[in-house]
Structures are given as C-alpha cells and as structure tokens.
CSV table of C-alpha atoms and ligand atoms in Angstrom, one decimal:
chain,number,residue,atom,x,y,z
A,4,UNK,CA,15.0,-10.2,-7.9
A,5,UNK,CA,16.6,-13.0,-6.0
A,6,UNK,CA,18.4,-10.7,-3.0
A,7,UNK,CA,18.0,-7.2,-2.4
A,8,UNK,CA,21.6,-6.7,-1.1
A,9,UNK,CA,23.1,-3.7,-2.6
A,10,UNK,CA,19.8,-3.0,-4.1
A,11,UNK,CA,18.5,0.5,-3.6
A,12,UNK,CA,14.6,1.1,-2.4
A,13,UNK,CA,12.4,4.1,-2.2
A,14,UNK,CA,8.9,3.6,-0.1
A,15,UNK,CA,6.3,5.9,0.2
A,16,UNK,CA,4.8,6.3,3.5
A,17,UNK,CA,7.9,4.6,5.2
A,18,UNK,CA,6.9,6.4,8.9
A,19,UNK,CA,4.7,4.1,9.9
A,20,UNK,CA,3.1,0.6,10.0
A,21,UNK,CA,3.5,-1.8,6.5
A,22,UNK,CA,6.2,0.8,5.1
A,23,UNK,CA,8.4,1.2,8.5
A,24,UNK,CA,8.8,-2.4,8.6
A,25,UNK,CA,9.6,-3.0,5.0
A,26,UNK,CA,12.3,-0.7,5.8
A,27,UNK,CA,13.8,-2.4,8.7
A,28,UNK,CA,13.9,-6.0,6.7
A,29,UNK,CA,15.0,-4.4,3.7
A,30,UNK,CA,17.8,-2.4,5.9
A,31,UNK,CA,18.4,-5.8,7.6
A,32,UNK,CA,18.7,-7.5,3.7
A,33,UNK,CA,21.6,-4.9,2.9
A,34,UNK,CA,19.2,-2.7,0.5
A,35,UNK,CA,20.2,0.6,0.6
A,36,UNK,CA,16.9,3.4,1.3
A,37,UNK,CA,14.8,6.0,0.5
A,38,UNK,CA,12.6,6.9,2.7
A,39,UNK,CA,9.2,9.3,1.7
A,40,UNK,CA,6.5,10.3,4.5
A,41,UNK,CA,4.1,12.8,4.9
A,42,UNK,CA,5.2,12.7,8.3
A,43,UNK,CA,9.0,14.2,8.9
A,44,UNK,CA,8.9,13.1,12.5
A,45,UNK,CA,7.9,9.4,12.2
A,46,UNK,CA,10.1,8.7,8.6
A,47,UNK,CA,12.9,10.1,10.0
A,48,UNK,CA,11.9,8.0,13.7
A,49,UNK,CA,11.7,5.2,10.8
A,50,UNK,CA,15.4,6.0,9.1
A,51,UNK,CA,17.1,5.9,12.6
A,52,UNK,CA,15.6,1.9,12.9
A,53,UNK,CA,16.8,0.9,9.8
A,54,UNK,CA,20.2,2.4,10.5
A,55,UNK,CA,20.7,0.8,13.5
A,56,UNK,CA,19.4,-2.8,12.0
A,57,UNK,CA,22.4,-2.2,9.4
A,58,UNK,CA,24.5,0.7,10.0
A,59,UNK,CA,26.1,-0.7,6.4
A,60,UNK,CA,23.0,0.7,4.2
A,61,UNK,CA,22.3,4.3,3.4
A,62,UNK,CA,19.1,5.8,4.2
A,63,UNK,CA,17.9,9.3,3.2
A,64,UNK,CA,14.8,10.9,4.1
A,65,UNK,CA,12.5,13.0,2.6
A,66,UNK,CA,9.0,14.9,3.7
A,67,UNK,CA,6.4,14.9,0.1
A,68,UNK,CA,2.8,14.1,0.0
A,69,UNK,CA,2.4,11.4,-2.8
A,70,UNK,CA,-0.6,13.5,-3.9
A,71,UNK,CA,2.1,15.8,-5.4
A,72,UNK,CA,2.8,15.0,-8.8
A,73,UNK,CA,5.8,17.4,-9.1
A,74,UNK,CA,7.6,16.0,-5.6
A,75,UNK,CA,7.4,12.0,-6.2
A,76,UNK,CA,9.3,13.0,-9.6
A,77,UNK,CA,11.9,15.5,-7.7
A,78,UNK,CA,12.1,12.5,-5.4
A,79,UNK,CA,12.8,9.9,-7.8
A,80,UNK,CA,15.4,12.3,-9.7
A,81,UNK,CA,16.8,13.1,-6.2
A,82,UNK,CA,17.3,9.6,-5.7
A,83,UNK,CA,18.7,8.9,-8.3
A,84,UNK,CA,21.4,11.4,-8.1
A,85,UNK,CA,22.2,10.2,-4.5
A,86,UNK,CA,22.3,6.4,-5.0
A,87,UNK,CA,23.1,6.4,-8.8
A,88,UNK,CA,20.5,3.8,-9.5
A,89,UNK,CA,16.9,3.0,-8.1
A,90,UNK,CA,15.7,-1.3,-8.5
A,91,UNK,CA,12.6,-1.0,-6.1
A,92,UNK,CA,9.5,1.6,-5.8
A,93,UNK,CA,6.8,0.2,-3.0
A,94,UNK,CA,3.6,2.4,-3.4
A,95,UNK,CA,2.9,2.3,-0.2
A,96,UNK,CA,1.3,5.5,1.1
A,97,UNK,CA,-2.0,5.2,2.0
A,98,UNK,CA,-5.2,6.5,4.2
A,99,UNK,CA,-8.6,5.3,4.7
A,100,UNK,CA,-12.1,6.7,4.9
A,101,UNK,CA,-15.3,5.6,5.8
A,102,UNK,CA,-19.0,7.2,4.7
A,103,UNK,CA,-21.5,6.5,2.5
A,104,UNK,CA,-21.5,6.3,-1.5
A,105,UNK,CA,-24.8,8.9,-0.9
A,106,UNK,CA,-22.8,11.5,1.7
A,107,UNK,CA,-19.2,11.7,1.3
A,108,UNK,CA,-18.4,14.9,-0.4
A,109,UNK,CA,-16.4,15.2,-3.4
A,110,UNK,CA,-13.7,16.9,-1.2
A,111,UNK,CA,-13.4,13.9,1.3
A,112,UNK,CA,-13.2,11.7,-2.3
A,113,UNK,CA,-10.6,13.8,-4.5
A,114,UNK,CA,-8.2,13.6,-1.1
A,115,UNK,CA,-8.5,9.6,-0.6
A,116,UNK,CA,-8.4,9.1,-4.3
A,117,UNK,CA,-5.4,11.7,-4.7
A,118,UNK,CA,-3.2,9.6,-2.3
A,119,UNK,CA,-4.2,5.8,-2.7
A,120,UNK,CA,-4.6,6.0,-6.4
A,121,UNK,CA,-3.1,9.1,-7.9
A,122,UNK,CA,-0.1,8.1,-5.5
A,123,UNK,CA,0.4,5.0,-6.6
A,124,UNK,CA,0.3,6.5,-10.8
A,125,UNK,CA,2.8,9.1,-9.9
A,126,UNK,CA,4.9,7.0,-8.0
A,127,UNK,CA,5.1,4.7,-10.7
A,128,UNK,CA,5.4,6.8,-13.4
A,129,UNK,CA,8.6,9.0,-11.9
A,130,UNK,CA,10.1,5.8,-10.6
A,131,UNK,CA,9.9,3.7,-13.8
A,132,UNK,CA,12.6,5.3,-16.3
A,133,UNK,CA,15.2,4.7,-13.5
A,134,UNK,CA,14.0,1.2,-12.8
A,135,UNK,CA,14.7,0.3,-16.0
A,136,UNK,CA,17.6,2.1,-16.8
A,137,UNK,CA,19.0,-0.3,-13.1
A,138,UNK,CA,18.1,-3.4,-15.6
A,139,UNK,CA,17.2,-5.4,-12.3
A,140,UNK,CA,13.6,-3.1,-11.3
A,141,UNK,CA,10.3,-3.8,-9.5
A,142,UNK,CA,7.6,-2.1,-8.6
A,143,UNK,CA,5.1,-2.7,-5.7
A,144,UNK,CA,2.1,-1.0,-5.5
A,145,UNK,CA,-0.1,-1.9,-2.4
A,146,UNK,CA,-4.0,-2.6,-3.2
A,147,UNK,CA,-6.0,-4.0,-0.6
A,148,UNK,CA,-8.2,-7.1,-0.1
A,149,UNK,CA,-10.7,-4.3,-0.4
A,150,UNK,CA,-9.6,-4.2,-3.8
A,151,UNK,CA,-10.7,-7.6,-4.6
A,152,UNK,CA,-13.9,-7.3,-2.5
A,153,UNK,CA,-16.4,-4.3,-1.4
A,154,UNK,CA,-18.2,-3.4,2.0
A,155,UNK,CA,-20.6,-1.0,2.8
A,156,UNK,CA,-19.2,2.2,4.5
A,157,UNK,CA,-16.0,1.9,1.9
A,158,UNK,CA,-16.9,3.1,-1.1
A,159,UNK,CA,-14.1,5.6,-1.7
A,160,UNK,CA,-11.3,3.3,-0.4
A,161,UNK,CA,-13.0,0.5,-2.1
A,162,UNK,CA,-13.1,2.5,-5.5
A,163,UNK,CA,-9.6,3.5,-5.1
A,164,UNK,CA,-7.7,0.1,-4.4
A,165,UNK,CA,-9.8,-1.3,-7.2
A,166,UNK,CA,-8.3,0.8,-8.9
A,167,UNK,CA,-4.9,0.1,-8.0
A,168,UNK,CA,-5.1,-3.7,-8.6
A,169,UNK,CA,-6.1,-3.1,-12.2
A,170,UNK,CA,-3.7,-0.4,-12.6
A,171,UNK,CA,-1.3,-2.3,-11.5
A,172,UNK,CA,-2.0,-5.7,-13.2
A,173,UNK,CA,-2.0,-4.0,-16.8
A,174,UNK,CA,1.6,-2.8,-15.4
A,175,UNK,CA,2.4,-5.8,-15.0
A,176,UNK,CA,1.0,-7.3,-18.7
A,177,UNK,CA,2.9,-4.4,-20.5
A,178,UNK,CA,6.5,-4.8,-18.3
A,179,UNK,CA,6.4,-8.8,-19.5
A,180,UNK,CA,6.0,-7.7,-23.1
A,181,UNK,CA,8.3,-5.3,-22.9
A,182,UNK,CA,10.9,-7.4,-21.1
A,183,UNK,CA,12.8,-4.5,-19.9
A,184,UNK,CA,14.1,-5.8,-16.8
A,185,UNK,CA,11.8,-4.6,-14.7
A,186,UNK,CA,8.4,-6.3,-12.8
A,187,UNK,CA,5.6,-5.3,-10.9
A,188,UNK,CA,3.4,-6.7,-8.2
A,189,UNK,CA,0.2,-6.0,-6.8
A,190,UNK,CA,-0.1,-6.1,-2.7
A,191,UNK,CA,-3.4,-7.0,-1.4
A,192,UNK,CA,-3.3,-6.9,2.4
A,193,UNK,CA,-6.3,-8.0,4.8
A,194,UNK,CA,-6.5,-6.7,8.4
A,195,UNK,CA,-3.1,-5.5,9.2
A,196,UNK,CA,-2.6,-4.0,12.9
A,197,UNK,CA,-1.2,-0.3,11.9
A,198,UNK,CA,-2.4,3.2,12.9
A,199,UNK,CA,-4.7,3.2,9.4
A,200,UNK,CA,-7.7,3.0,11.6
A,201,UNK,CA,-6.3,5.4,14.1
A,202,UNK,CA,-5.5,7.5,11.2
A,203,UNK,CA,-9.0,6.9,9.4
A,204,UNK,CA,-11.5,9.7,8.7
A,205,UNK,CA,-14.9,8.7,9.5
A,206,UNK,CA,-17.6,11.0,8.1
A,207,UNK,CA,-20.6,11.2,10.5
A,208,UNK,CA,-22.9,9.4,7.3
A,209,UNK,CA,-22.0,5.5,8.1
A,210,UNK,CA,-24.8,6.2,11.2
A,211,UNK,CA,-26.9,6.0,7.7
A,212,UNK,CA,-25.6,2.2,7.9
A,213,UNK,CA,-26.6,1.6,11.4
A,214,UNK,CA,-22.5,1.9,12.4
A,215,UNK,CA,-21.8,4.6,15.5
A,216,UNK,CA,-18.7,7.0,14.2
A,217,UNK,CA,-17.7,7.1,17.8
A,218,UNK,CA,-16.9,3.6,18.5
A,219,UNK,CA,-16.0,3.0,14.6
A,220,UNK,CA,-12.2,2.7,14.8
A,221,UNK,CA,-12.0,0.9,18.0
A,222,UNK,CA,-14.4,-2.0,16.8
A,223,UNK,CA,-12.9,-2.4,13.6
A,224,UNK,CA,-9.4,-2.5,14.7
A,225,UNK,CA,-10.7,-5.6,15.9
A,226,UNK,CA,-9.8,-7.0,12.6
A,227,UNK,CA,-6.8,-6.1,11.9
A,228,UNK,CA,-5.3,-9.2,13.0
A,229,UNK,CA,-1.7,-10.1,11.2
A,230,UNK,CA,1.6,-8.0,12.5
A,231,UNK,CA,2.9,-5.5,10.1
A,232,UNK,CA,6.4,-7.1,10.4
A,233,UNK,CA,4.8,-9.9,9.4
A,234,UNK,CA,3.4,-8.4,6.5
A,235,UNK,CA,6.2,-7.0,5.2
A,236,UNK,CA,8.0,-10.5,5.0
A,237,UNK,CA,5.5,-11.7,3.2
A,238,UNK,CA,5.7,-8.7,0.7
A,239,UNK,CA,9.0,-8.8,1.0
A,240,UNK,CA,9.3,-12.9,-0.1
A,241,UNK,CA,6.4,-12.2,-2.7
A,242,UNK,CA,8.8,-9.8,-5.2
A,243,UNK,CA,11.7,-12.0,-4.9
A,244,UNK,CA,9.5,-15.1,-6.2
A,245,UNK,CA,8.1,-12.3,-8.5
A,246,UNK,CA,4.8,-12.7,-7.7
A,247,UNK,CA,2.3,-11.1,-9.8
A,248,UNK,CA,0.0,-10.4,-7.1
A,249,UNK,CA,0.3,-11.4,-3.1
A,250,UNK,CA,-2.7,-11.9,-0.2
A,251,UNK,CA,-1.0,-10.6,3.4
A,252,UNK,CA,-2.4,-12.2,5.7
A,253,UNK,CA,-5.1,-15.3,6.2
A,254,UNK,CA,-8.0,-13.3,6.5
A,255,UNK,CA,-7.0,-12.3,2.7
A,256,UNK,CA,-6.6,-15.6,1.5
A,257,UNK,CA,-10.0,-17.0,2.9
A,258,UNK,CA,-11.9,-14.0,1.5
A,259,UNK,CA,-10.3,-13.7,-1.7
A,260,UNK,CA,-11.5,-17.4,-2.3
A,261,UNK,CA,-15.2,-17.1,-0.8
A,262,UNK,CA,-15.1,-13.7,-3.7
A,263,UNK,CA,-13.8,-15.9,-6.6
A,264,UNK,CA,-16.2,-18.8,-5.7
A,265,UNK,CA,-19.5,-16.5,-4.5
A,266,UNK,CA,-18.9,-13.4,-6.8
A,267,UNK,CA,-22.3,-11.8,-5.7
A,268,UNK,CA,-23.6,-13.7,-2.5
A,269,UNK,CA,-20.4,-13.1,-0.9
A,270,UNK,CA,-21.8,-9.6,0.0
A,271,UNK,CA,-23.7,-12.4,2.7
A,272,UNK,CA,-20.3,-13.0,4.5
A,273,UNK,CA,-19.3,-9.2,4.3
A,274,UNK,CA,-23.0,-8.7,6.3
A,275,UNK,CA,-22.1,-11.5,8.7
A,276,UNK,CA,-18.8,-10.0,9.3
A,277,UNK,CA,-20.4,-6.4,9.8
A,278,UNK,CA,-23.1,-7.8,12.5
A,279,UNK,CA,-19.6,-8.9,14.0
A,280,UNK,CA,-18.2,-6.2,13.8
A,281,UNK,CA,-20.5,-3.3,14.7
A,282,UNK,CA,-23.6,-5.6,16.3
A,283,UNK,CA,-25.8,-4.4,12.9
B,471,NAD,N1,-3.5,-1.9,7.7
B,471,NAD,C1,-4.4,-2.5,7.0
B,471,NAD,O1,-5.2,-3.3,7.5
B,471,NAD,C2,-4.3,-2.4,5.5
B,471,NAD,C3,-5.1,-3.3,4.7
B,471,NAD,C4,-5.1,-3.2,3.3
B,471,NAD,C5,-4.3,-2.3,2.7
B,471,NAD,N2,-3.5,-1.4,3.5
B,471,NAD,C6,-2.7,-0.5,2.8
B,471,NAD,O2,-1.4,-0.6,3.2
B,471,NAD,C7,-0.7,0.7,3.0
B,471,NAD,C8,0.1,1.0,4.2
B,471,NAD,O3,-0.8,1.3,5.3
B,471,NAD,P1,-0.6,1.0,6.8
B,471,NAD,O4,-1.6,0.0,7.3
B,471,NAD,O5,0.9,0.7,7.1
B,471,NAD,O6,-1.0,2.4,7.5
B,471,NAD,P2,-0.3,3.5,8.4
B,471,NAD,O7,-1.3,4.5,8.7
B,471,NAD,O8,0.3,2.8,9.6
B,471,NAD,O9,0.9,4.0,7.4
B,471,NAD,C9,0.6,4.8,6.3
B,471,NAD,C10,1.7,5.9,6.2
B,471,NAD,O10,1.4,6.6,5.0
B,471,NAD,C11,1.6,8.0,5.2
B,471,NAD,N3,0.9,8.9,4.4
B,471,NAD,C12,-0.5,9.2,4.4
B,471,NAD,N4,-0.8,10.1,3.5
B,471,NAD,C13,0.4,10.3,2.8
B,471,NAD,C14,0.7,11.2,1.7
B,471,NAD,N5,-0.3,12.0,1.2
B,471,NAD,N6,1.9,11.2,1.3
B,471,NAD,C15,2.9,10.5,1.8
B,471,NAD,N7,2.7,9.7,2.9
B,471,NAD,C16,1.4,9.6,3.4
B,471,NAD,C17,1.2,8.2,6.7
B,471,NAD,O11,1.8,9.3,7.3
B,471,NAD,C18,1.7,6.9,7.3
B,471,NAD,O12,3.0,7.0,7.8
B,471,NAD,C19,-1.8,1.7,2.6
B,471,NAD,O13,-1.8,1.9,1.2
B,471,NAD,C20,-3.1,1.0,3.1
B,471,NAD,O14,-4.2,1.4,2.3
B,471,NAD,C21,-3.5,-1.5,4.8
C-alpha cells in the first residue's frame, strides 16, 4: 500500500495512546476512519482530533469491547455499509497484567487473553472478507517485544502476544499464497509512553518476585521511553513498505537482537534490567 489517501481504516482501541495517534497521521494522510474503543469518551475525544487534523476524512465512532465476537463482526459489517469498502484493520486494542504464572487466577487470564489475543482473531477474521473484496487490504495486528521475549511477572501478557506474533505470521504465509490483495504485519512495540501501565492490573502475587504492587506502575513506566506519535509513524511507514513484522522503538531493536543471538541466557539481561527496574 503505497499511500493511504482515500483508503478507509478501522482501529481498535483508537481512544488512547498507539491507536489515537495512528488516527491523527492516518487522518492527516487523507484515510478515511473508523474508530473502536472500549472507552466512548476518549474514542470519540480521539475522532474530534482527527477531524480537525483533516476535516476532509470521515470518521465514525463506535463503543465495542474486542472481546466480543459478535460486535467486531457488526462493526466490520457496519463499516462497511458506511464507507463501502474497508483496506486497513490495526488490532490494536490491548491491556496488560502483571502476577505470577503460580497466582493469577484463571479469571484475571481468560480477560487478558480475551482482549489481546481473542481480539486480535476476531478482529481479523470479521475484517478479512471486506479487505479483500477492497483488492488493496492490510491487516496489522500489534504483538509486543514481549512477544519475542519473556519476563518474570508477565506471564499472561507474555503468553498472549506470543501468541499474536505467530498468529499473525501464519497470516501472513497464507495471504502471500493466496495473493489476494491483501497483507498482514505483525507490530512489536518496546516501551511506548501510553496510559498501558496506568491502565495495568497488578495482582498483589508479583511481591512473590520481590516487586512491590504499590510502586509497580510508576517504576516501570520508567521504560517506556519512545512517544506514541512516534510509534505510530513507524507503524504507519512499516505497512506501506509492507513489512512482515516491525520493532517500535530502539529498545525493541537492541533486545530483539540480544534474543536471536542469546536465546536462553538472555533471561541474564531481562534480570539486569529488573534489578533496574524494581532494585531486585
Ligand atoms: N505501550 C507500550 O509500551 C506497549 C508495548 C508493547 C505493546 N503494546 C501494545 O500496543 C497496543 C496499544 O496499547 P497502548 O500502549 O496504546 O495502550 P493504551 O492503554 O494507551 O491504549 C489501549 C486502548 O485500548 C482500549 N481497550 C482496552 N480494552 C479494550 C477492549 N476490551 N475493547 C476495546 N478497546 C479496549 C483502551 O480503552 C485504550 O483506549 C496494545 O495492544 C498493547 O499491548 C504497548
């Protein structure tokens, strides 16, 4: 996809951080939107700064928990009907949890895996027929570093966006095969400064690992270094080369190479990084 003027988006979890600002550039690129959150206030906060970046693209809103198999397809449909064509899904949506691989309950588990995985399959799957049928499609389903690499404290997240990369690169495989106009890429984002860790639900177990749930979120906000306008551009610059995958930001990059070269042992930079971190 060389330009995304006149191209029509939808993006899941569009009311804040990564997804806001993929709106704004996109809006600012003459793509045409539409816009999912599970918050009304912030993805309709989110529509009114993508109008005003370029009052010549149409943006629609809608409220729908990606969890919900049955709204991302009355979404899509709904989309569809509005724009008469769909070229770009970004799988956005996601939340983050921290607890032990012992403690956290299956409840805390089924509801991160139900929104960054599950999310991500419906989203694609309800999306997809109208992709194609655009002959000019792409799909962009956000992973995580920690989907290349684990840390203690993470196994749920760590599970899920694992998940989504090799969901997402078998996507990918199949879409080249069946060269049906439409392409997928995999986003794997290191420490981007959002409200995930604001948002984050930390279950009391991670004391287990030494880490105080109290001060959690503040000290590992501490990592989330590159500017979510920032990495949207480079998500944004990723589909039009039609990458298959794409690292956001230069913590990513550095860690995705000590994981390839030190496939075990790199579990001794994760510890340093931890000791950093949370003094453990
Ligand atoms: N920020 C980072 O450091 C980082 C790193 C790696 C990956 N990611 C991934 O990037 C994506 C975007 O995260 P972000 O950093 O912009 O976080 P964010 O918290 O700023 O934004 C996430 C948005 O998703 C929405 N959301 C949450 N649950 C939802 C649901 N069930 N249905 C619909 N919308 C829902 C939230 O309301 C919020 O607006 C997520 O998938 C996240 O896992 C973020």
């Amino acid at each position: 996809m060389q330009t995304f003027q006149g191209k029509v988006a939808a993006i899941t979890g569009a009311g804040s951080g990564i997804g806001r600002e993929l709106a704004i550039q996109l809006a600012a690129q003459g793509c045409h939107l539409s816009l999912a959150d599970l918050d009304e206030t912030n993805v309709s906060a989110t529509a009114a700064l993508a109008r005003d970046t370029n009052p010549a693209v149409r943006v629609t809103v809608s409220t729908l928990d990606v969890a919900d198999r049955e709204a991302v397809f009355a979404w899509a449909e709904r989309t569809a009907n509005e724009y008469g064509k769909i070229n770009l899904i970004f799988n956005n949506a996601g939340v983050a949890l921290s607890g032990t691989a012992e403690a956290t309950t299956i409840d805390k588990f089924t509801w991160l895996m139900n929104i960054n995985f599950w999310g991500v399959v419906h989203g694609t799957q309800a999306f997809l027929p109208y992709l194609r049928a655009s002959g000019n499609g792409h799909v962009v389903n956000t992973s995580s570093l920690f989907g290349l690499l684990a840390a203690p404290g993470s196994s749920t997240y760590n599970a899920a966006k694992f998940a989504v990369r090799g969901y997402t690169e078998s996507l990918r495989q199949e879409l080249d095969l069946m060269r049906c106009g439409v392409s997928a890429t995999c986003v794997l984002p290191g420490g981007i400064k959002t409200a995930i860790a604001r948002n984050a639900r930390t279950d009391a177990s991670i004391a287990a690992l030494g880490i105080d749930p109290a001060t959690r979120t503040d000290k590992f906000s501490k990592n989330l270094v590159t500017s979510a306008s920032r990495a949207a551009g480079i998500i944004l610059a990723a589909v039009r080369q039609n990458k298959r995958r794409v690292l956001v930001g230069k913590d990513a990059v550095l860690l995705d190479k000590i994981q390839r070269v030190f496939p075990s042992a790199y579990a001794g930079v994760i510890r340093l990084m931890m000791r950093r971190t949370y003094g453990i």
